[in-house]
GROMACS .gro file of C-alpha atoms in nm:
model
  186
    1UNK     CA    1   0.450   0.445  -0.711
    2UNK     CA    2   0.626   0.318  -1.020
    3UNK     CA    3   0.967   0.322  -0.854
    4UNK     CA    4   0.821   0.143  -0.551
    5UNK     CA    5   0.662  -0.116  -0.784
    6UNK     CA    6   0.988  -0.150  -0.971
    7UNK     CA    7   1.183  -0.194  -0.646
    8UNK     CA    8   0.930  -0.450  -0.520
    9UNK     CA    9   0.947  -0.633  -0.853
   10UNK     CA   10   1.325  -0.636  -0.837
   11UNK     CA   11   1.317  -0.768  -0.480
   12UNK     CA   12   1.066  -1.037  -0.577
   13UNK     CA   13   1.278  -1.133  -0.875
   14UNK     CA   14   1.591  -1.153  -0.658
   15UNK     CA   15   1.403  -1.359  -0.398
   16UNK     CA   16   1.266  -1.583  -0.673
   17UNK     CA   17   1.610  -1.628  -0.824
   18UNK     CA   18   1.759  -1.707  -0.481
   19UNK     CA   19   1.479  -1.954  -0.407
   20UNK     CA   20   1.519  -2.108  -0.752
   21UNK     CA   21   1.894  -2.152  -0.700
   22UNK     CA   22   1.833  -2.301  -0.358
   23UNK     CA   23   1.569  -2.537  -0.494
   24UNK     CA   24   1.794  -2.636  -0.784
   25UNK     CA   25   2.073  -2.711  -0.536
   26UNK     CA   26   1.830  -2.911  -0.326
   27UNK     CA   27   1.715  -3.093  -0.639
   28UNK     CA   28   2.074  -3.175  -0.740
   29UNK     CA   29   2.146  -3.283  -0.385
   30UNK     CA   30   1.833  -3.494  -0.381
   31UNK     CA   31   1.911  -3.639  -0.722
   32UNK     CA   32   2.262  -3.726  -0.613
   33UNK     CA   33   2.124  -3.874  -0.295
   34UNK     CA   34   1.868  -4.054  -0.509
   35UNK     CA   35   2.139  -4.189  -0.735
   36UNK     CA   36   2.345  -4.290  -0.433
   37UNK     CA   37   2.048  -4.452  -0.272
   38UNK     CA   38   1.966  -4.625  -0.597
   39UNK     CA   39   2.316  -4.772  -0.598
   40UNK     CA   40   2.275  -4.862  -0.236
   41UNK     CA   41   1.947  -5.034  -0.317
   42UNK     CA   42   2.116  -5.230  -0.591
   43UNK     CA   43   2.390  -5.336  -0.354
   44UNK     CA   44   2.133  -5.438  -0.099
   45UNK     CA   45   1.941  -5.636  -0.358
   46UNK     CA   46   2.259  -5.820  -0.445
   47UNK     CA   47   2.316  -5.891  -0.079
   48UNK     CA   48   1.953  -6.003  -0.049
   49UNK     CA   49   2.004  -6.257  -0.319
   50UNK     CA   50   2.300  -6.381  -0.123
   51UNK     CA   51   2.126  -6.355   0.210
   52UNK     CA   52   1.753  -6.394   0.242
   53UNK     CA   53   1.723  -6.215   0.572
   54UNK     CA   54   1.742  -5.852   0.432
   55UNK     CA   55   1.375  -5.817   0.320
   56UNK     CA   56   1.288  -5.558   0.586
   57UNK     CA   57   1.584  -5.336   0.489
   58UNK     CA   58   1.489  -5.345   0.122
   59UNK     CA   59   1.129  -5.243   0.201
   60UNK     CA   60   1.256  -4.952   0.412
   61UNK     CA   61   1.490  -4.839   0.134
   62UNK     CA   62   1.208  -4.862  -0.122
   63UNK     CA   63   0.986  -4.644   0.096
   64UNK     CA   64   1.265  -4.390   0.140
   65UNK     CA   65   1.328  -4.391  -0.234
   66UNK     CA   66   0.960  -4.320  -0.301
   67UNK     CA   67   0.969  -4.044  -0.044
   68UNK     CA   68   1.269  -3.882  -0.216
   69UNK     CA   69   1.104  -3.920  -0.556
   70UNK     CA   70   0.801  -3.737  -0.415
   71UNK     CA   71   1.025  -3.457  -0.281
   72UNK     CA   72   1.200  -3.430  -0.617
   73UNK     CA   73   0.864  -3.407  -0.794
   74UNK     CA   74   0.747  -3.134  -0.555
   75UNK     CA   75   1.069  -2.941  -0.611
   76UNK     CA   76   1.027  -2.960  -0.989
   77UNK     CA   77   0.671  -2.829  -0.955
   78UNK     CA   78   0.792  -2.546  -0.730
   79UNK     CA   79   1.064  -2.453  -0.982
   80UNK     CA   80   0.803  -2.440  -1.261
   81UNK     CA   81   0.579  -2.222  -1.042
   82UNK     CA   82   0.866  -1.983  -0.964
   83UNK     CA   83   0.954  -1.956  -1.334
   84UNK     CA   84   0.592  -1.867  -1.412
   85UNK     CA   85   0.588  -1.603  -1.136
   86UNK     CA   86   0.915  -1.462  -1.267
   87UNK     CA   87   0.767  -1.435  -1.619
   88UNK     CA   88   0.459  -1.258  -1.480
   89UNK     CA   89   0.672  -1.010  -1.284
   90UNK     CA   90   0.878  -0.938  -1.596
   91UNK     CA   91   0.562  -0.880  -1.798
   92UNK     CA   92   0.422  -0.639  -1.536
   93UNK     CA   93   0.754  -0.454  -1.533
   94UNK     CA   94   0.746  -0.417  -1.914
   95UNK     CA   95   0.385  -0.295  -1.901
   96UNK     CA   96   0.468  -0.044  -1.627
   97UNK     CA   97   0.766   0.080  -1.826
   98UNK     CA   98   0.550   0.127  -2.137
   99UNK     CA   99   0.285   0.309  -1.933
  100UNK     CA  100   0.553   0.531  -1.781
  101UNK     CA  101   0.670   0.619  -2.133
  102UNK     CA  102   0.316   0.718  -2.233
  103UNK     CA  103   0.272   0.926  -1.919
  104UNK     CA  104   0.602   1.102  -1.986
  105UNK     CA  105   0.491   1.177  -2.342
  106UNK     CA  106   0.159   1.320  -2.217
  107UNK     CA  107   0.344   1.528  -1.960
  108UNK     CA  108   0.580   1.665  -2.224
  109UNK     CA  109   0.285   1.753  -2.450
  110UNK     CA  110   0.104   1.922  -2.160
  111UNK     CA  111   0.414   2.123  -2.068
  112UNK     CA  112   0.452   2.233  -2.429
  113UNK     CA  113   0.085   2.339  -2.439
  114UNK     CA  114   0.126   2.534  -2.116
  115UNK     CA  115   0.436   2.711  -2.253
  116UNK     CA  116   0.249   2.804  -2.573
  117UNK     CA  117  -0.049   2.928  -2.370
  118UNK     CA  118   0.182   3.138  -2.151
  119UNK     CA  119   0.343   3.291  -2.459
  120UNK     CA  120   0.000   3.372  -2.606
  121UNK     CA  121  -0.114   3.515  -2.274
  122UNK     CA  122   0.195   3.739  -2.248
  123UNK     CA  123   0.142   3.858  -2.605
  124UNK     CA  124  -0.226   3.932  -2.533
  125UNK     CA  125  -0.131   4.122  -2.217
  126UNK     CA  126   0.124   4.330  -2.410
  127UNK     CA  127  -0.130   4.394  -2.689
  128UNK     CA  128  -0.399   4.481  -2.435
  129UNK     CA  129  -0.166   4.724  -2.254
  130UNK     CA  130  -0.075   4.891  -2.583
  131UNK     CA  131  -0.443   4.915  -2.684
  132UNK     CA  132  -0.533   5.052  -2.342
  133UNK     CA  133  -0.261   5.316  -2.371
  134UNK     CA  134  -0.379   5.412  -2.720
  135UNK     CA  135  -0.741   5.436  -2.607
  136UNK     CA  136  -0.647   5.642  -2.302
  137UNK     CA  137  -0.461   5.883  -2.528
  138UNK     CA  138  -0.765   5.901  -2.757
  139UNK     CA  139  -0.991   5.970  -2.455
  140UNK     CA  140  -0.755   6.249  -2.341
  141UNK     CA  141  -0.754   6.392  -2.693
  142UNK     CA  142  -1.135   6.377  -2.707
  143UNK     CA  143  -1.165   6.535  -2.365
  144UNK     CA  144  -0.933   6.815  -2.479
  145UNK     CA  145  -1.136   6.859  -2.798
  146UNK     CA  146  -1.458   6.857  -2.598
  147UNK     CA  147  -1.324   7.115  -2.356
  148UNK     CA  148  -1.206   7.329  -2.646
  149UNK     CA  149  -1.540   7.285  -2.827
  150UNK     CA  150  -1.740   7.363  -2.517
  151UNK     CA  151  -1.528   7.664  -2.446
  152UNK     CA  152  -1.552   7.781  -2.808
  153UNK     CA  153  -1.926   7.708  -2.824
  154UNK     CA  154  -1.982   7.886  -2.496
  155UNK     CA  155  -1.798   8.198  -2.622
  156UNK     CA  156  -1.986   8.191  -2.951
  157UNK     CA  157  -2.323   8.167  -2.773
  158UNK     CA  158  -2.231   8.449  -2.542
  159UNK     CA  159  -2.157   8.665  -2.844
  160UNK     CA  160  -2.491   8.602  -3.010
  161UNK     CA  161  -2.676   8.601  -2.676
  162UNK     CA  162  -2.817   8.245  -2.688
  163UNK     CA  163  -2.738   7.982  -2.426
  164UNK     CA  164  -2.459   7.739  -2.517
  165UNK     CA  165  -2.581   7.410  -2.671
  166UNK     CA  166  -2.332   7.163  -2.534
  167UNK     CA  167  -2.585   6.894  -2.445
  168UNK     CA  168  -2.580   6.728  -2.790
  169UNK     CA  169  -2.203   6.757  -2.814
  170UNK     CA  170  -2.170   6.614  -2.464
  171UNK     CA  171  -2.391   6.314  -2.556
  172UNK     CA  172  -2.185   6.255  -2.869
  173UNK     CA  173  -1.862   6.269  -2.672
  174UNK     CA  174  -2.002   6.037  -2.404
  175UNK     CA  175  -2.098   5.786  -2.674
  176UNK     CA  176  -1.746   5.795  -2.818
  177UNK     CA  177  -1.596   5.745  -2.470
  178UNK     CA  178  -1.834   5.453  -2.408
  179UNK     CA  179  -1.730   5.290  -2.738
  180UNK     CA  180  -1.363   5.339  -2.653
  181UNK     CA  181  -1.413   5.178  -2.311
  182UNK     CA  182  -1.593   4.883  -2.474
  183UNK     CA  183  -1.301   4.840  -2.713
  184UNK     CA  184  -1.060   4.865  -2.423
  185UNK     CA  185  -1.238   4.588  -2.231
  186UNK     CA  186  -1.225   4.357  -2.531
   0.00000   0.00000   0.00000
C-alpha cells in the first residue's frame, strides 16, 4: 500500500510539475501577448489621435486586453493551487515515510521478541527432555527396588509363615511414582 501510495504521489507530483510548467509557459506566452497587445493598443491610440474613425477598434482591443488579463489571473490562481497541492502531497509522503519507519521498528522489535521466545522454548524443551529422562530413570530404579523389596519381603514372609505385606510398600511406591509424574509434567 505504501509503495502504491508513493508511486501515486510521485505520478501526481510529476503531473503537477508538468501542468505547472505548461501553465507557466502559457502565462509567459499570455504575458508576452499582453505586452505585445499593449504596444499595439498604444499604437492604435496614437493612430486614433491622428484619425478619429478608429473608436470601434480601440474598444475591441480593450475588451480583448481585459479578457487576457482575466486569463492571466486565472492562470496565476491555478499555479498557486497546484503549488498548494504539491506541498500537501509532499507532506503526506513525509508522514507516510515516518510511519513506515515506525512500523519497521515495531517489526524488528517483534522479530527480536520471537527469536528470544524461540530460544527460551528450545531451552525449556531441552530441560524438559533431560528432566523426563532423569525421572524415567528414577521410576525404573524405584520399580527395580520395589520388585527386589517385594521379592525379598515375600521370601521373608514365607520363611516365618505369614503372608507378605506388600500393600503398604506398594502404596508408598505408587505415591512416589505419582509425585515423579507430577514433576515430569511441570
